[in-house]
Amino acid sequence: MGGYDLSPGAVFAGYTIENGIGVGGMGSVYVARHPNLPRRVALKLLHKNLTSDDYVRARFEFEADHAARLEHPNIVAVYDRGRHRNQLWISMQYVAGTDVAQLVRDQVLPPDRALHIAYEVARGLDYAHSAGVFHRDVKPANILLADAPYPGESERVLLTDFGIAKALDDTVHLTETGMLVATLRYAAPEQIDGAEVDHRTDQYSLACTLFHLVTGAPPYPGPNPSAIMNGHLNAPVPRASAFRPGLPAAFDQVLAKGLAKKRADRYDSCVDMVDAARAALAAAEPDQTVPHRVPRTFDLDATDPDVTAFAPNSQALRVVLTDDSVLLREGIARLLQDEGIDVVGQAGDATALLELVAEHRPDVAVVDIRMPPTHTVEGIEAAITIRRDYPDTGVLLLSQYVETENVMNLLDGGAGSLGYLLKDRVADVDEFVDALNRVADGGSAIDPDLVGRLVSRPHRGHRPLDELSAREREVLQLMAEGRSNKAISASLFLGERTVEAHVRSIFVKLELAPEPEDHRRVLAVLTHLRAAPPPVSRPHPDL
């Protein structure tokens, strides 16, 4: 069983393991048989290498203690906890079914089903709040859908993983680390700021989740953590109706209140928010047609109904993974498989990589830049071969550190279907999966650290970049990180019109079309960063 320490039939703390059902950042989850009762449970084990971490151990134990206080039909029940062979464990209610993250991976839900799920979660949250417990990590992956217990019954909706819940009487010690443990895509502004949270924090995360259910993506998807955080903190609330035609304006107003930056401007309870959303839909009788899933680009100016959108392949992403470190490679493979990505092959060197690509024709080849036998150019040469011989396969390069020249050689062949990330970015699952999807869809995903190096590095000869002012270089770097004009304005403390003028000037000086495009326009700019002859002089347009 890849990624699991226990095999079927093994006995742990009296529980007999049937199979593994999940591996996460804190531990593994198994289906197991109770030692004394005819009952199956979900057995969660803390990773052994985390057992010595006082913070993580306390957080894991609080998951059991706080969740065990909660008895509600919409909350996964906790049965017991303990320590076995110096490893912490919790036994919980086993839920046969799926989670909402899997459900919405390839579809947008009908509004009535989305509201049913949100309402059931809201009931559980309001109950937990009344008991003094905040969840603090409400997101689709933590919402389980149980099979109907009887014919004719509807599916059951249960909220799980109170592992980062913070009770009102929680000790101060756990707050001193300053760790932000909520998933950024659904995190409230006060969580990002490290400020005090309350029940309205969970309400904000539920509003983000509802937005995702009805549109196919969270309100601030973002290409990287900084862009996502800027969205929650500064960007206007996008209108769901801009991405789901037929939703009424009143529904947008409900989400705008639920996603208010200030807690005081939100709903008093989670059920109040969902009830308001139901009333808005009932009054308008919107079109219930369910479109194909339509994830959006990550521009934070997503309040325009004409905002760019694209429809990806509905099949699971197929990936070939290459790295000479078996431990790292298998870890990445487990991470991708947990996200529903099909890892069709793994290799430890460039020769095996090319054989796998030829055999499987994957959507993306994840390539370690430095591989055996010389650990110099094997990865780059393999990437060049893949781009030349298998144009339908995108390439995502992974590197231990920024390698400017190697990546520039690849960018000379065009930025489409190409990605480059530092290996430490893989730890951010959302960012890594987003990069894979962008590369698979013909776009690009360039690490912000590389962008900064490209924009500011010393160079010989004249390049179009030489024409840019210092401020324009700052704007260009933020553009390349996926920032919208609004986000750039907030970061540099400039007016939006000033930023727009800088953007137009950059495109003129780099001899690119001045009309704004999506984020990939910046990656096209990167192909102009190599030395080039002076541009032909021409009148500068009136900006």
XYZ file of C-alpha atoms in Angstrom:
543
model
C 0.000 0.000 0.000
C 1.867 3.050 -1.269
C 2.255 5.744 1.371
C 0.746 3.696 4.199
C 2.673 2.209 7.124
C 0.076 -0.477 7.863
C -1.060 -3.247 5.518
C -4.454 -4.989 5.416
C -4.684 -7.483 8.265
C -2.243 -5.637 10.509
C -3.363 -4.970 14.084
C -2.794 -1.554 15.654
C -3.950 -0.747 19.198
C -6.391 -3.648 18.892
C -7.905 -2.420 15.612
C -7.579 -4.655 12.534
C -6.644 -2.706 9.405
C -8.786 -3.271 6.307
C -7.316 -0.666 3.952
C -5.909 2.852 3.763
C -8.201 5.681 2.709
C -6.049 8.792 2.956
C -2.600 10.233 3.619
C -2.277 13.867 4.686
C 0.172 16.307 6.132
C -0.445 15.135 9.710
C -1.068 11.441 9.317
C -2.733 8.487 7.648
C -6.329 7.290 7.814
C -7.405 3.653 7.611
C -10.630 1.701 7.596
C -10.346 -0.676 10.537
C -12.463 -3.132 12.508
C -13.187 -2.323 16.141
C -11.445 -4.721 18.560
C -14.625 -5.614 20.469
C -17.653 -4.395 18.512
C -18.929 -5.425 15.055
C -18.189 -1.965 13.720
C -15.873 -0.400 11.156
C -14.128 2.833 12.122
C -11.862 5.405 10.522
C -8.529 5.110 12.337
C -6.333 8.201 12.079
C -2.631 7.925 12.964
C -0.248 10.820 13.480
C 2.923 10.515 11.396
C 5.734 9.092 13.509
C 8.123 11.889 12.583
C 5.658 14.417 14.033
C 5.128 12.689 17.358
C 8.018 14.561 18.967
C 6.602 17.947 17.918
C 4.839 19.335 20.983
C 2.613 21.669 18.971
C 1.486 19.046 16.466
C 0.950 16.438 19.169
C -1.184 18.828 21.202
C -3.130 19.820 18.101
C -3.772 16.183 17.250
C -5.004 15.406 20.767
C -7.218 18.484 20.779
C -8.850 17.142 17.615
C -10.150 14.215 19.616
C -10.957 16.132 22.785
C -12.871 18.946 21.092
C -14.605 16.845 18.470
C -15.600 14.259 21.085
C -17.657 16.978 22.793
C -19.772 17.350 19.674
C -22.768 15.101 19.062
C -24.594 16.158 15.918
C -25.831 14.324 12.805
C -23.752 16.618 10.575
C -20.455 16.139 12.435
C -18.244 13.051 12.222
C -18.237 11.400 15.662
C -15.008 10.694 17.547
C -14.993 7.408 19.492
C -11.631 7.108 21.192
C -8.000 8.210 21.167
C -4.731 6.917 22.535
C -1.037 6.252 22.032
C 0.383 2.967 20.708
C 4.079 2.286 20.124
C 4.728 5.976 20.672
C 2.255 6.869 17.895
C -0.934 8.860 18.514
C -4.228 7.663 17.088
C -7.924 8.579 16.971
C -10.840 6.340 16.030
C -13.753 8.085 14.341
C -17.022 7.363 12.632
C -16.392 5.738 9.250
C -18.297 7.459 6.448
C -18.819 5.393 3.295
C -19.096 7.726 0.322
C -17.021 10.609 -1.008
C -16.072 14.169 -0.138
C -17.270 17.357 -1.782
C -13.819 18.153 -3.197
C -14.037 15.006 -5.318
C -17.638 15.774 -6.221
C -16.878 19.224 -7.659
C -13.638 18.254 -9.373
C -15.372 17.757 -12.725
C -18.738 19.459 -12.360
C -20.615 22.471 -11.117
C -23.438 21.468 -8.793
C -27.073 22.372 -9.376
C -27.919 25.243 -7.024
C -30.403 23.194 -5.011
C -27.858 20.467 -4.269
C -25.167 23.029 -3.455
C -27.515 24.707 -0.990
C -28.528 21.371 0.534
C -24.874 20.581 1.254
C -24.186 24.087 2.561
C -27.261 24.000 4.803
C -26.307 20.685 6.405
C -22.785 21.960 7.044
C -24.215 25.201 8.442
C -26.323 23.250 10.939
C -23.267 21.389 12.175
C -21.193 24.556 12.415
C -23.814 26.529 14.318
C -24.121 23.650 16.777
C -20.332 23.504 17.244
C -20.226 27.264 17.778
C -22.856 26.947 20.488
C -20.522 24.461 22.197
C -17.620 26.894 21.994
C -15.774 25.165 19.149
C -14.667 26.763 15.877
C -13.681 24.559 12.960
C -11.315 27.030 11.218
C -10.783 24.839 8.151
C -14.151 24.577 6.406
C -13.532 23.517 2.804
C -14.895 20.962 0.297
C -12.324 18.310 1.266
C -13.583 18.363 4.867
C -17.222 17.829 3.899
C -18.136 14.153 3.556
C -21.130 12.797 1.667
C -22.379 9.544 3.152
C -24.401 7.057 1.174
C -28.119 7.173 1.930
C -28.856 4.807 4.864
C -32.163 3.637 3.385
C -33.718 3.599 -0.101
C -35.478 6.871 -0.768
C -33.394 8.761 1.780
C -31.130 11.621 0.702
C -27.375 11.555 1.143
C -26.024 12.566 4.527
C -23.615 15.494 4.836
C -21.003 15.427 7.600
C -18.259 17.861 8.538
C -14.967 16.281 9.547
C -11.481 17.254 10.725
C -11.792 19.524 13.687
C -8.032 19.014 13.965
C -7.393 22.740 13.893
C -10.542 23.757 15.704
C -9.926 26.190 18.525
C -12.264 26.058 21.517
C -13.134 29.283 23.244
C -11.285 28.049 26.333
C -8.222 26.899 24.366
C -4.824 27.435 25.953
C -2.717 30.391 24.923
C 0.252 28.118 24.178
C -1.138 26.885 20.879
C -1.677 30.390 19.573
C 1.885 31.539 20.181
C 3.338 29.713 17.174
C 1.548 32.004 14.747
C 0.895 29.052 12.441
C -1.782 29.575 9.810
C -3.314 26.137 9.450
C -6.430 26.968 7.430
C -6.402 26.303 3.717
C -5.796 29.672 2.122
C -8.414 29.374 -0.608
C -11.156 29.277 2.029
C -9.463 31.243 4.829
C -11.042 34.376 6.280
C -9.126 37.678 6.285
C -8.690 37.560 10.061
C -7.009 34.150 9.797
C -4.565 35.497 7.228
C -3.857 38.497 9.452
C -3.372 36.252 12.486
C -6.183 38.072 14.281
C -8.808 36.664 16.627
C -11.358 34.327 15.058
C -14.965 33.605 15.964
C -18.041 31.893 14.519
C -18.145 34.364 11.620
C -14.753 33.062 10.512
C -16.327 29.672 9.766
C -19.236 31.467 8.102
C -16.776 33.173 5.716
C -15.159 29.832 4.847
C -18.582 28.299 4.246
C -19.398 31.205 1.906
C -16.172 30.486 -0.006
C -17.206 26.841 -0.212
C -20.711 27.691 -1.442
C -19.186 29.988 -4.075
C -17.030 27.054 -5.210
C -19.986 24.664 -5.370
C -22.036 26.885 -7.661
C -19.232 28.273 -9.888
C -16.604 25.523 -10.030
C -13.826 27.432 -8.232
C -13.311 29.361 -4.985
C -13.720 33.153 -5.081
C -9.972 33.866 -4.987
C -8.238 30.907 -6.651
C -4.870 32.647 -7.169
C -1.657 31.249 -8.719
C 0.287 31.457 -5.462
C -0.292 32.069 -1.735
C 0.428 35.798 -1.905
C -2.145 36.320 -4.651
C -4.752 34.304 -2.753
C -4.134 36.234 0.454
C -4.336 39.535 -1.398
C -7.682 38.446 -2.804
C -9.167 37.717 0.609
C -7.730 40.893 2.106
C -8.130 43.473 -0.656
C -9.981 42.331 -3.778
C -13.670 43.049 -4.346
C -15.940 40.061 -3.850
C -16.477 38.488 -7.294
C -20.012 37.921 -8.513
C -20.966 34.254 -8.795
C -23.406 35.176 -11.568
C -20.448 36.268 -13.707
C -19.382 32.626 -13.858
C -22.743 30.898 -13.523
C -25.319 32.538 -15.806
C -28.789 32.344 -14.315
C -27.858 33.105 -10.732
C -29.779 36.202 -9.599
C -28.224 39.422 -8.361
C -29.770 38.763 -4.941
C -27.655 35.612 -4.655
C -24.541 37.694 -5.387
C -25.566 40.043 -2.594
C -25.852 37.157 -0.132
C -22.352 35.952 -0.971
C -21.026 39.510 -0.822
C -22.240 39.738 2.770
C -20.980 36.271 3.638
C -17.570 37.176 2.188
C -17.350 40.604 3.787
C -13.818 41.557 4.828
C -15.010 42.678 8.269
C -16.631 40.113 10.543
C -19.197 42.634 11.748
C -20.568 42.893 8.195
C -21.233 39.145 7.853
C -24.205 37.022 8.911
C -24.724 36.208 12.572
C -24.886 32.485 11.863
C -24.088 30.027 9.104
C -27.719 28.933 8.775
C -28.782 32.574 8.373
C -26.469 32.888 5.367
C -27.706 29.711 3.673
C -31.340 30.619 4.366
C -30.757 33.993 2.696
C -29.192 32.272 -0.319
C -32.155 29.905 -0.592
C -34.588 32.804 -0.432
C -32.685 34.673 -3.151
C -32.842 31.689 -5.501
C -36.472 30.906 -4.717
C -37.544 34.472 -5.448
C -35.776 34.612 -8.799
C -36.370 31.031 -10.018
C -33.001 30.991 -11.819
C -32.027 28.734 -14.686
C -31.077 25.365 -13.213
C -29.042 24.238 -16.215
C -25.752 22.740 -15.037
C -22.814 23.737 -17.269
C -19.548 21.879 -17.622
C -17.101 22.757 -14.896
C -15.539 26.132 -15.653
C -12.559 27.027 -13.463
C -11.467 30.620 -13.864
C -8.194 32.325 -14.478
C -6.665 33.770 -11.337
C -7.141 37.460 -12.121
C -8.588 39.056 -9.017
C -10.585 41.529 -11.106
C -13.228 38.814 -11.463
C -16.216 41.087 -11.118
C -16.697 41.503 -14.866
C -19.167 39.059 -16.442
C -16.929 38.939 -19.507
C -13.970 37.682 -17.451
C -11.913 35.029 -19.213
C -12.800 31.423 -18.410
C -11.740 28.103 -19.828
C -13.086 24.559 -19.739
C -10.475 21.886 -19.115
C -10.603 18.223 -19.980
C -13.075 16.536 -17.637
C -10.850 13.438 -17.336
C -8.306 13.044 -14.564
C -4.992 14.715 -15.262
C -2.367 12.159 -16.361
C 1.171 12.791 -15.143
C 4.591 11.158 -15.497
C 6.855 11.948 -12.548
C 10.665 12.015 -12.601
C 13.158 12.507 -9.773
C 16.244 10.528 -8.808
C 15.228 10.708 -5.136
C 12.884 7.772 -4.605
C 11.640 9.199 -1.307
C 10.750 12.578 -2.815
C 9.281 11.012 -5.946
C 6.980 8.685 -4.029
C 5.969 11.501 -1.704
C 4.982 13.703 -4.652
C 3.169 10.775 -6.266
C 1.071 10.226 -3.127
C 0.317 13.921 -2.937
C -0.886 13.997 -6.548
C -2.926 10.818 -6.202
C -4.657 12.265 -3.139
C -5.685 15.191 -5.356
C -7.246 12.859 -7.944
C -4.354 13.091 -10.411
C -3.372 9.910 -12.246
C 0.383 9.271 -11.933
C 0.796 6.928 -14.914
C 4.531 6.394 -14.474
C 7.600 7.219 -12.395
C 11.252 7.382 -13.418
C 14.597 8.149 -11.824
C 16.532 9.260 -14.895
C 16.035 11.023 -18.223
C 16.152 7.879 -20.372
C 13.377 6.192 -18.415
C 11.401 9.448 -18.468
C 11.435 9.659 -22.262
C 10.386 6.011 -22.521
C 7.423 6.655 -20.217
C 6.367 9.751 -22.148
C 6.527 7.820 -25.426
C 4.456 4.997 -23.930
C 1.808 6.941 -22.011
C 1.675 10.366 -23.728
C 0.755 12.063 -20.417
C -0.774 15.517 -20.058
C 2.255 16.705 -18.082
C 5.761 15.395 -17.468
C 7.144 16.535 -14.098
C 10.902 16.721 -14.637
C 13.735 17.128 -12.138
C 16.268 19.457 -13.782
C 19.324 17.611 -12.411
C 19.243 13.840 -12.893
C 21.727 10.978 -13.288
C 24.293 10.287 -14.497
C 25.957 13.730 -14.396
C 23.269 15.763 -12.594
C 23.855 18.691 -14.967
C 21.749 19.057 -18.110
C 19.874 15.740 -18.352
C 16.572 17.187 -17.191
C 16.761 20.215 -19.475
C 17.669 18.075 -22.488
C 14.806 15.695 -21.733
C 12.412 18.639 -21.450
C 13.576 20.002 -24.816
C 13.056 16.567 -26.384
C 9.558 16.251 -24.939
C 8.555 19.703 -26.182
C 9.888 18.900 -29.650
C 8.685 15.307 -30.086
C 5.548 15.273 -27.921
C 3.956 18.737 -28.218
C 0.738 17.580 -26.537
C 2.636 16.856 -23.314
C 3.360 19.828 -21.076
C 6.549 20.044 -19.027
C 6.768 21.140 -15.389
C 10.366 21.445 -14.206
C 11.324 21.090 -10.558
C 14.576 22.487 -9.225
C 16.281 22.766 -5.863
C 17.307 26.350 -6.619
C 16.795 28.999 -9.304
C 18.565 28.118 -12.572
C 18.010 31.129 -14.787
C 19.970 30.214 -17.903
C 18.525 26.706 -18.229
C 14.966 27.959 -18.030
C 15.654 30.810 -20.442
C 16.834 28.241 -22.984
C 13.459 26.530 -22.700
C 11.543 29.812 -22.846
C 13.205 30.516 -26.179
C 10.946 27.787 -27.540
C 7.840 29.516 -26.190
C 6.242 29.741 -22.770
C 3.149 27.665 -23.553
C 2.712 24.302 -21.789
C 5.778 25.008 -19.665
C 6.205 25.331 -15.921
C 9.079 25.836 -13.518
C 8.798 25.541 -9.744
C 11.245 25.320 -6.896
C 10.860 22.009 -5.073
C 9.779 23.649 -1.837
C 6.655 24.900 -3.657
C 5.441 21.299 -3.861
C 4.540 21.520 -0.175
C 1.747 23.934 -1.147
C -0.599 21.372 -2.670
C -3.005 23.894 -4.173
C -0.212 25.853 -5.852
C 1.402 22.688 -7.213
C -1.852 21.279 -8.610
C -2.730 24.680 -10.111
C 0.644 24.726 -11.869
C 0.030 21.260 -13.314
C -3.417 22.239 -14.573
C -2.168 25.452 -16.170
C 0.634 23.618 -17.966
C -1.745 20.855 -19.107
C -4.120 23.463 -20.524
C -1.392 25.092 -22.611
C -0.525 27.845 -20.160
C 2.572 28.489 -18.103
C 3.519 28.414 -14.438
C 6.765 30.184 -13.605
C 8.066 30.362 -10.031
C 7.954 33.945 -8.670
C 11.554 33.601 -7.435
C 12.689 32.937 -10.994
C 10.646 35.847 -12.283
C 12.327 38.162 -9.801
C 15.751 36.920 -10.844
C 14.957 37.349 -14.547
C 13.636 40.848 -14.139
C 16.498 42.122 -11.985
C 19.545 40.131 -13.128
C 22.601 41.862 -14.649
C 22.943 41.417 -18.403
C 25.094 42.282 -21.387
C 23.944 44.048 -24.500
C 20.747 45.913 -25.137
C 17.387 44.308 -24.408
C 13.848 45.664 -24.563
C 13.813 45.350 -20.782
C 16.413 48.134 -20.623
C 13.712 50.588 -21.649
C 11.664 49.973 -18.509
C 11.830 52.308 -15.555
C 12.464 50.981 -12.043
C 8.766 51.312 -11.226
C 7.797 49.494 -14.434
C 10.105 46.635 -13.473
C 8.305 46.372 -10.135
C 4.957 46.283 -11.914
C 6.249 43.674 -14.386
C 7.422 41.387 -11.611
C 4.051 41.559 -9.855
C 2.292 40.923 -13.168
C 4.437 37.840 -13.659
C 3.385 36.593 -10.228
C -0.219 36.653 -11.401
C -1.285 39.881 -9.703
C -4.183 41.847 -11.127
C -3.990 45.596 -11.577
C -5.971 46.039 -8.355
C -3.541 43.799 -6.476
C -0.538 45.641 -7.909
C -2.136 48.922 -6.915
C -2.496 47.696 -3.327
C 1.040 46.288 -3.181
C 2.776 49.400 -4.534
C 0.364 51.958 -3.035
C -0.434 53.364 -6.469
C -3.717 54.398 -8.017
C -5.275 51.883 -10.391
C -5.075 54.292 -13.319
C -1.373 54.751 -12.643
C -0.877 50.988 -12.692
C -2.842 50.721 -15.933
C -0.597 53.357 -17.481
C 2.504 51.454 -16.377
C 1.124 48.230 -17.865
C 0.420 49.881 -21.210
C 3.876 51.438 -21.209
C 5.510 48.074 -20.487
C 3.799 46.440 -23.431
C 4.704 49.262 -25.765
C 8.365 49.244 -24.691
C 8.555 45.472 -25.067
C 6.879 45.755 -28.473
C 3.873 43.729 -27.390
C 0.223 44.463 -27.992
C -0.877 46.984 -25.352
C -4.307 45.443 -24.819
C -4.542 43.673 -21.440
C -4.760 39.900 -21.641
C -4.836 37.179 -19.021
C -1.866 36.325 -16.836
C -0.106 34.442 -19.614
C 0.718 37.730 -21.303
C 3.460 38.122 -18.705
C 4.949 34.761 -19.489
C 5.144 35.817 -23.123
C 7.089 38.848 -21.917
C 9.676 36.507 -20.422
C 10.702 35.392 -23.911
C 11.858 38.976 -24.537
C 14.198 39.059 -21.569
C 17.223 37.700 -23.410
C 19.661 40.062 -25.119
C 18.198 41.472 -28.316
C 19.099 44.214 -30.808
C 17.719 47.661 -30.079
C 14.096 48.057 -31.087
C 13.179 50.235 -34.019
C 12.406 53.736 -32.828
C 8.781 54.725 -33.184
C 6.476 57.351 -31.725
C 5.278 56.593 -28.211
C 1.477 56.446 -28.006
C -0.372 58.829 -25.778
C -0.814 57.038 -22.456
